[in-house]
Coordinates of C-alpha atoms in Angstrom, one line a residue:
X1 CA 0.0 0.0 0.0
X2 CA 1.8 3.2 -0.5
X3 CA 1.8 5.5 1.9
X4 CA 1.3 9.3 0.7
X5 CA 3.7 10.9 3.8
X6 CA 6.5 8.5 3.7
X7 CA 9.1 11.5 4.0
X8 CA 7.1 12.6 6.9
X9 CA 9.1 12.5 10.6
X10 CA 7.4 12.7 13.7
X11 CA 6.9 15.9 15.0
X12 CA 7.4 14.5 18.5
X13 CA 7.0 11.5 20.5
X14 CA 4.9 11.2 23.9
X15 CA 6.0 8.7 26.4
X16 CA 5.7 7.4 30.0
X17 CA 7.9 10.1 31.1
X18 CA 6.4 13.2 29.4
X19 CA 2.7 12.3 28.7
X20 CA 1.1 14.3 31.5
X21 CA 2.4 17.8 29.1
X22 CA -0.4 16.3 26.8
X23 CA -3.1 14.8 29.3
X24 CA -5.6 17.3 27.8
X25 CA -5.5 15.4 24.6
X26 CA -5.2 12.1 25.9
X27 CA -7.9 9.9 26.4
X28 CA -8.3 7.6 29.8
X29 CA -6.8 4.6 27.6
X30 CA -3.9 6.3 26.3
X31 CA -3.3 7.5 30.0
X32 CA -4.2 4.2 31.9
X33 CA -1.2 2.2 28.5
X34 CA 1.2 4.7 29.4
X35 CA 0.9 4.2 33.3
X36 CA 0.4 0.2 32.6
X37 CA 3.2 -0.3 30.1
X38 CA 5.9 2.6 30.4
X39 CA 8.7 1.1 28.3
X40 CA 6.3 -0.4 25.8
X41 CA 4.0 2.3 24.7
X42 CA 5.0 5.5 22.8
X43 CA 3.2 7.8 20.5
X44 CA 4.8 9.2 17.6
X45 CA 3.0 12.4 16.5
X46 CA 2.9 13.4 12.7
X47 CA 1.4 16.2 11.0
X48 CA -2.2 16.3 10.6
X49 CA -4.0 15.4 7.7
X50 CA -7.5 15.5 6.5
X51 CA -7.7 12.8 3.6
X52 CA -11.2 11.5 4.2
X53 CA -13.2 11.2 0.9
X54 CA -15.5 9.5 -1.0
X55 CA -17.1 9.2 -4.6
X56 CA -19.1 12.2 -6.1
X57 CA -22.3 10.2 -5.9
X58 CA -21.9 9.0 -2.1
X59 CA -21.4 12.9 -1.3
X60 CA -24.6 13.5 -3.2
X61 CA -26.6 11.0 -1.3
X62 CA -25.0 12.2 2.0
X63 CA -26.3 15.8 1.1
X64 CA -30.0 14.3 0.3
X65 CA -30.1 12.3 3.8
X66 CA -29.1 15.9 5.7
X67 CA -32.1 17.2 4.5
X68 CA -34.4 14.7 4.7
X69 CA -33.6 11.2 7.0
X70 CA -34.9 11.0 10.8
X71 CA -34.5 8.9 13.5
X72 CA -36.9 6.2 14.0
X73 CA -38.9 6.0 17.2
X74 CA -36.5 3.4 18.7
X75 CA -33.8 5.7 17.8
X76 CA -32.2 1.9 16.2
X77 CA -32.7 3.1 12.4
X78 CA -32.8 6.3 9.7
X79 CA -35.6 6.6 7.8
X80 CA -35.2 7.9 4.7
X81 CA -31.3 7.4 3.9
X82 CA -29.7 5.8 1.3
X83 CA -25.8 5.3 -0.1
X84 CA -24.4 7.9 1.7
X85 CA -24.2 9.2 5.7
X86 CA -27.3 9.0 7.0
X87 CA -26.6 12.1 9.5
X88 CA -24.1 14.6 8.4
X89 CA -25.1 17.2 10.5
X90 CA -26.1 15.7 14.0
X91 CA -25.4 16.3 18.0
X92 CA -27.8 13.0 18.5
X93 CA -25.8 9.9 19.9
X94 CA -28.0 7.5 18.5
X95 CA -27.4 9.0 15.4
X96 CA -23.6 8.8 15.6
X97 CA -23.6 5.5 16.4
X98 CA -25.6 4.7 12.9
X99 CA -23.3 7.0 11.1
X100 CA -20.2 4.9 12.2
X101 CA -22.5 1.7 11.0
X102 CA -23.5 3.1 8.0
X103 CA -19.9 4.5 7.2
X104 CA -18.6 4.5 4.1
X105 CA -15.6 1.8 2.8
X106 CA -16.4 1.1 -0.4
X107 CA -19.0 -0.8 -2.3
X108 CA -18.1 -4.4 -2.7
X109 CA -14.2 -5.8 -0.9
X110 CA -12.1 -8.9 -0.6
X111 CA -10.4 -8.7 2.4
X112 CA -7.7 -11.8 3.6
X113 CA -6.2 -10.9 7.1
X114 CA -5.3 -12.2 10.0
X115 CA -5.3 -12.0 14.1
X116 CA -3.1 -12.8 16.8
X117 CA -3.5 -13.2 20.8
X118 CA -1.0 -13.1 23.4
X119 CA -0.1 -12.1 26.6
X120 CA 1.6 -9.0 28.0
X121 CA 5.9 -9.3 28.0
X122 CA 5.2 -12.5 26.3
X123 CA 5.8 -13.8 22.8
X124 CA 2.6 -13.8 20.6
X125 CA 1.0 -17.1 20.7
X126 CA -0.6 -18.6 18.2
X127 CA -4.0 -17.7 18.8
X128 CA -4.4 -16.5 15.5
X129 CA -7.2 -16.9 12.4
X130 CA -7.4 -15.9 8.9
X131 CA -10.7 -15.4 7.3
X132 CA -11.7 -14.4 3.9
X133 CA -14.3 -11.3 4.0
X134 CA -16.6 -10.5 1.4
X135 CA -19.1 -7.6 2.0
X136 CA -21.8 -6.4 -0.1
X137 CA -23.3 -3.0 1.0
X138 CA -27.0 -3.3 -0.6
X139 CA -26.8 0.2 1.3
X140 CA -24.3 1.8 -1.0
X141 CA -25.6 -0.5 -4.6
X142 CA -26.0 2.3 -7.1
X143 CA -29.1 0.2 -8.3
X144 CA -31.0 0.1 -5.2
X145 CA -33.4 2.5 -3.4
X146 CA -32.7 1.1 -0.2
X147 CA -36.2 -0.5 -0.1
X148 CA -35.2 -3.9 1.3
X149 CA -33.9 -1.9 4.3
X150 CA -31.0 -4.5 3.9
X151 CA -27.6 -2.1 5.4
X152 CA -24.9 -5.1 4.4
X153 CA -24.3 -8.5 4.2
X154 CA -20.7 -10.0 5.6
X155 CA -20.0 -13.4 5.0
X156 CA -16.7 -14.6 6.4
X157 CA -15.0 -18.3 5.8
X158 CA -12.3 -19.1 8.3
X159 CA -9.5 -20.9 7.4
X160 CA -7.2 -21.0 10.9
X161 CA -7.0 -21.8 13.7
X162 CA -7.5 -25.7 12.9
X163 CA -10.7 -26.4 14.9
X164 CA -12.1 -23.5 12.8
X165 CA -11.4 -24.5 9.6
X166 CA -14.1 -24.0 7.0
X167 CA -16.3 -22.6 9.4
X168 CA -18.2 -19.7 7.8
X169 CA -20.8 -16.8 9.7
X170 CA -23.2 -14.9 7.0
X171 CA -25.0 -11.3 8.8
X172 CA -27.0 -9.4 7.3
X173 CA -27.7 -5.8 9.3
X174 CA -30.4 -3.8 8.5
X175 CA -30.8 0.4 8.5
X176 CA -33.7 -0.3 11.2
X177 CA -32.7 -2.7 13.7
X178 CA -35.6 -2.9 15.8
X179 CA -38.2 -3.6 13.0
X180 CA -35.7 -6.0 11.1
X181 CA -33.3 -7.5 13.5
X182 CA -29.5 -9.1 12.7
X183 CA -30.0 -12.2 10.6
X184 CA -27.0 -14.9 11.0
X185 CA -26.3 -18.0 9.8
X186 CA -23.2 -20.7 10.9
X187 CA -22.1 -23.4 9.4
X188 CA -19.6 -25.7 11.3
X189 CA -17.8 -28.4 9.1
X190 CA -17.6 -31.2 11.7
X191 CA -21.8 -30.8 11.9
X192 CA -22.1 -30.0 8.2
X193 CA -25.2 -28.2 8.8
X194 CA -26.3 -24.6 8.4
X195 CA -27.9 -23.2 11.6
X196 CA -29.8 -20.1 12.6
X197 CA -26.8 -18.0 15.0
X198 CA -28.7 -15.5 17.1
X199 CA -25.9 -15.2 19.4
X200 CA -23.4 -13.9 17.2
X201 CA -24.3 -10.1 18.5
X202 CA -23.9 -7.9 20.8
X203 CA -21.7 -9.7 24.4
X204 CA -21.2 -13.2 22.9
X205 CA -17.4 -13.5 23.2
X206 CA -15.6 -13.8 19.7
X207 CA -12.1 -14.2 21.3
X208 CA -11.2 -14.2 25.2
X209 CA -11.3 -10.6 25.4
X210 CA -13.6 -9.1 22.4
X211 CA -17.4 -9.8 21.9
X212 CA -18.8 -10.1 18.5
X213 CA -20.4 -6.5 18.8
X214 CA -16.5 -5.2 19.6
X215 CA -15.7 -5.7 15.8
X216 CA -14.9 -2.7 13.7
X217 CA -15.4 -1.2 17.4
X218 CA -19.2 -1.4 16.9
X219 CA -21.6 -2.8 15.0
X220 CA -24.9 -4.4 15.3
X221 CA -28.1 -2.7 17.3
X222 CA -27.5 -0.2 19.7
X223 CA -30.4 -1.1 21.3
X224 CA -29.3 -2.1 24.8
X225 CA -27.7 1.4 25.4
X226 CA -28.5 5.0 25.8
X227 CA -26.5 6.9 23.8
X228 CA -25.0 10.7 24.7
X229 CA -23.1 12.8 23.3
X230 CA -20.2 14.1 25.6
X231 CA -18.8 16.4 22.7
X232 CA -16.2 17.4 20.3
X233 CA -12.4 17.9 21.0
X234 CA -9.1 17.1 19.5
X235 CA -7.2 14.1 20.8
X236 CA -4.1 12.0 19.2
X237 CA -5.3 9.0 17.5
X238 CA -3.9 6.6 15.3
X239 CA -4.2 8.1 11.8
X240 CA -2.3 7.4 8.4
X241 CA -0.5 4.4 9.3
X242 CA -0.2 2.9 5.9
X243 CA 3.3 1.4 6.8
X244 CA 1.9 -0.3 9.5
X245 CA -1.1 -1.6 7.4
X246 CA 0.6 -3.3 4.7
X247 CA 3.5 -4.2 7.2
X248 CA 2.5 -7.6 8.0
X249 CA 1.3 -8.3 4.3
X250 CA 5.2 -7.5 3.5
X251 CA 6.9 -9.5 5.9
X252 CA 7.8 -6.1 8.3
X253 CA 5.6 -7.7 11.6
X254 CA 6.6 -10.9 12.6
X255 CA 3.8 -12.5 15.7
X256 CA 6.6 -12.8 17.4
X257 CA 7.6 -9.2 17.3
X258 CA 3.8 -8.3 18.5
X259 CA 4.3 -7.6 22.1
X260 CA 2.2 -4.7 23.7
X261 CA 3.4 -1.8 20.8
X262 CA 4.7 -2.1 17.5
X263 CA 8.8 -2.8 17.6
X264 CA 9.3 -1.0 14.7
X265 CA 6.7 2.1 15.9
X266 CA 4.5 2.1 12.9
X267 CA 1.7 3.1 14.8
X268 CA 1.1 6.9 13.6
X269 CA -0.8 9.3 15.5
X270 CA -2.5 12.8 14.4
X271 CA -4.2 15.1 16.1
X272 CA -7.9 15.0 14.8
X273 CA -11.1 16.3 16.2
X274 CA -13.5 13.5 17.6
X275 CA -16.8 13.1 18.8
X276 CA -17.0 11.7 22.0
X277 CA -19.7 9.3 22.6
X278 CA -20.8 7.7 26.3
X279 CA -23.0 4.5 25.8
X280 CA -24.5 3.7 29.2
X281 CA -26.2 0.3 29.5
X282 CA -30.1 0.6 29.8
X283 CA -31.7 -0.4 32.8
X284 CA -33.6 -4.1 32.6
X285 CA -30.7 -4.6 29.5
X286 CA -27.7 -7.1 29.6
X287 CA -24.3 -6.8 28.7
X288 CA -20.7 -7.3 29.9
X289 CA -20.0 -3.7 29.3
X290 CA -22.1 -1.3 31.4
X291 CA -20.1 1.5 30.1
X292 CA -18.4 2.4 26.4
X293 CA -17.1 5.8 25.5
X294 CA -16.4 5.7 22.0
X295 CA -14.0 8.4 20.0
X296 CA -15.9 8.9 16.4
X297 CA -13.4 10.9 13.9
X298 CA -15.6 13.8 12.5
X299 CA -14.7 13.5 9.2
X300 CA -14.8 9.4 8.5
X301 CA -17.6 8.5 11.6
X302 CA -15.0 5.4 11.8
X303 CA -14.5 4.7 15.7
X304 CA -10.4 5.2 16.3
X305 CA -10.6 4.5 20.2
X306 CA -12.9 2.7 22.5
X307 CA -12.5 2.2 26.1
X308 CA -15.5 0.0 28.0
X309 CA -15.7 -0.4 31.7
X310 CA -17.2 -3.0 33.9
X311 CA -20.3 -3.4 36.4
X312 CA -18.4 -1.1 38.8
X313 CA -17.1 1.5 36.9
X314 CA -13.5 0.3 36.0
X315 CA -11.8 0.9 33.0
X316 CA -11.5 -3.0 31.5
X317 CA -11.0 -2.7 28.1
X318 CA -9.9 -0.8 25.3
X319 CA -9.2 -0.7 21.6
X320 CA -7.4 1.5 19.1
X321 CA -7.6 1.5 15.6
X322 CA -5.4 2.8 12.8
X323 CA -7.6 5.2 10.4
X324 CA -6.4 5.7 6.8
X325 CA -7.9 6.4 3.1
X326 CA -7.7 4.2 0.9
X327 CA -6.8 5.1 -2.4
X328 CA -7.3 2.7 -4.8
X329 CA -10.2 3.5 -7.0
X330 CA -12.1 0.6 -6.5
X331 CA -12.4 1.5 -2.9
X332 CA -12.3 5.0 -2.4
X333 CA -13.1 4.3 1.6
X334 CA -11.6 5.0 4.8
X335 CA -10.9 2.0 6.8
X336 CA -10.0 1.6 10.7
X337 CA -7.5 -1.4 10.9
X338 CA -5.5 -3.0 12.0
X339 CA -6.6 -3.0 15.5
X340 CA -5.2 -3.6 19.0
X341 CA -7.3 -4.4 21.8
X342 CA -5.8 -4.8 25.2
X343 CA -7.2 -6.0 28.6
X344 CA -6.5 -4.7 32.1
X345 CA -7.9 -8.0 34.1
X346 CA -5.9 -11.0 32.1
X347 CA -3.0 -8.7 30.6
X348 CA -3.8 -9.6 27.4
X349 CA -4.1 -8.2 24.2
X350 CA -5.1 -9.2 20.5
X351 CA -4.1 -7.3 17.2
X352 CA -7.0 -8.3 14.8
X353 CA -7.9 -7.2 11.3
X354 CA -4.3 -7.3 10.4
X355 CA -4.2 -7.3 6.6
X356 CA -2.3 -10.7 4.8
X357 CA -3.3 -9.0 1.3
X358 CA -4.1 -5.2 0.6
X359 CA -7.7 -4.7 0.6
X360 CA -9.6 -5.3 -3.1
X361 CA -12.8 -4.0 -4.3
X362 CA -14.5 -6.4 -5.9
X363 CA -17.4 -6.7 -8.3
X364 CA -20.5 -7.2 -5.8
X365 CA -21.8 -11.3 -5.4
X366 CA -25.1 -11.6 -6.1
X367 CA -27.6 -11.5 -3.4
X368 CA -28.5 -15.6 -3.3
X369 CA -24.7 -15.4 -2.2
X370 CA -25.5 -14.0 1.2
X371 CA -28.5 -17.0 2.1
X372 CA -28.2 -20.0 3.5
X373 CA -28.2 -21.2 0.4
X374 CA -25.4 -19.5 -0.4
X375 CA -23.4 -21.1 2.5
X376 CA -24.4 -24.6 1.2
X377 CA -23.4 -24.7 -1.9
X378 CA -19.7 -22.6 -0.8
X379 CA -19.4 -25.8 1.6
X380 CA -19.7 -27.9 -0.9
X381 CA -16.9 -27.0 -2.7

């Protein structure tokens, strides 16, 4: 992938030792790595740049839905939006939330990548998987009028670790959750059946520290929250790393190397203006999160930080993500990967969406692919 701001150097680098000179634009999980893991982490701070963009028509339908999409009721769904942001101009949490959903990365992508778990001051382990991702964003088709409701269909094939092997989980997420909940599908190998998966959503875990509603920092129904706006400010988030997206693809990050920051400091931070979100868990609701605060970048609604506490208030876990354009014309998206997602209670952490190919738009599957159906016949082969 080539990174745009290769002759870039960092402008200066926040540590353990002189963090607390930029506490005001430092989030709690920033502060809490820095105290946790003072020889580890270290930020290297570039020039800011403002690269988001997206195709002429996608900025069209994002100017419609200003004017006229709403809220539903449930405040779960837009009404009225179609193939672009549904709420450009907000201060509505709820509708934040669906923007970051709803975001857009392109029409149709191929994505290989992989994951890895392991322990803090330890070698990775081998806790890793490599799907193959295909998503089809009956959202963003340039043929639809967004009648079906239908928001995107992901349908993922795993091919490691071994006792996952040919396992494969279709979703399709719709614009109003609450009138048209998550659909999902499973199919496990050794049962060679296709079931019905209600519980791949919201806490079910998807690894030993990240639930299934964790990925791309949030997705699915926000439902089982209440949703507030705590405001806009500038922090330091990842931003731009396009040497540390395509590092692993190239051979530059070993699992070995992966220990609590990245050896080689690939991670790139920016100072960017975010919106900060606090989801609070709804009374009579259930969840192993009773608190998120999510950090929404203004100009992608892509989720670069994301810190959830427990039952009593602790900080438990977080999660950063890298944000970057992508600018290969059959994309034209901004992305948020690869991730790394750290918890307090075991000491462990997990990079995940960790690229093995550079991402490829794709011509879109049709939609019998994303059924059950579909699922059948790709076991078959």
């Amino acid at each position: 992938m080539p990174n745009p701001f290769a002759d870039e150097k960092p402008l200066f680098t926040i540590t353990a030792s002189n963090y607390e000179q930029y506490i005001d634009k430092l989030t709690p999980s920033q502060i809490d790595a820095f105290k946790r893991y003072p020889d580890q982490i270290k930020m290297n701070v570039y020039p800011t740049h403002r690269t988001a963009a997206a195709p002429d028509w996608v900025q069209e339908n994002t100017y419609n839905n200003a004017i006229n999409a709403s809220l539903n009721d449930a405040g779960t769904g837009a009404n009225n939006a179609c193939g672009g942001i549904p709420f450009p101009i907000t201060n509505n949490g709820n509708e934040m939330i669906l923007n970051h959903n709803s975001r857009w990365k392109g029409s149709s992508l191929h994505m290989q990548y992989t994951a890895f778990q392991s322990y803090m001051h330890n070698p990775a382990t081998t806790l890793a998987g490599e799907s193959n991702t295909l998503w089809q964003w009956h959202y963003y088709d340039q043929n639809s009028d967004c009648s079906d409701g239908q928001l995107f269909s992901f349908f993922v094939t795993y091919n490691y670790p071994a006792r996952r092997k040919g396992e494969m989980i279709l979703v399709n997420d719709y614009i109003d959750a609450a009138a048209t909940p998550r659909e999902a599908w499973q199919y496990i190998p050794g049962q060679r059946r296709v079931r019905r998966a209600p519980t791949v959503a919201y806490d079910t875990p998807d690894s030993s520290i990240f639930t299934y509603d964790d990925a791309f920092l949030y997705n699915g129904s926000p439902d089982r929250y209440d949703w507030k706006v705590l405001g806009k400010k500038e922090i330091y988030i990842p931003y731009s790393g396009y040497d540390l997206a395509s590092a692993y693809g190239k051979g530059e990050m070993k699992m070995e190397e992966a220990i609590a920051s990245d050896p080689k400091n690939l991670w790139r931070w920016e100072l960017h203006r975010v919106w900060v979100v606090e989801a609070t868990l709804k009374e009579g609701e259930r969840h192993i999160y009773a608190k998120r605060t999510f950090y929404l970048d203004e100009d992608t609604w892509n989720i670069a930080l994301t810190e959830k506490y427990d039952g009593k208030g602790e900080l438990w876990r977080y999660t950063w993500a890298n944000v970057y354009q992508a600018y290969d014309p059959a994309i034209q998206g901004s992305f948020a990967r690869p991730i790394m997602a750290f918890d307090i209670d075991s000491g462990q952490f997990l990079w995940a969406y960790v690229d093995t190919h550079p991402l490829a738009g794709v011509e879109p599957k049709e939609k019998e692919f994303f059924t059950p159906q579909g699922i059948r016949k790709q076991a078959r082969r």
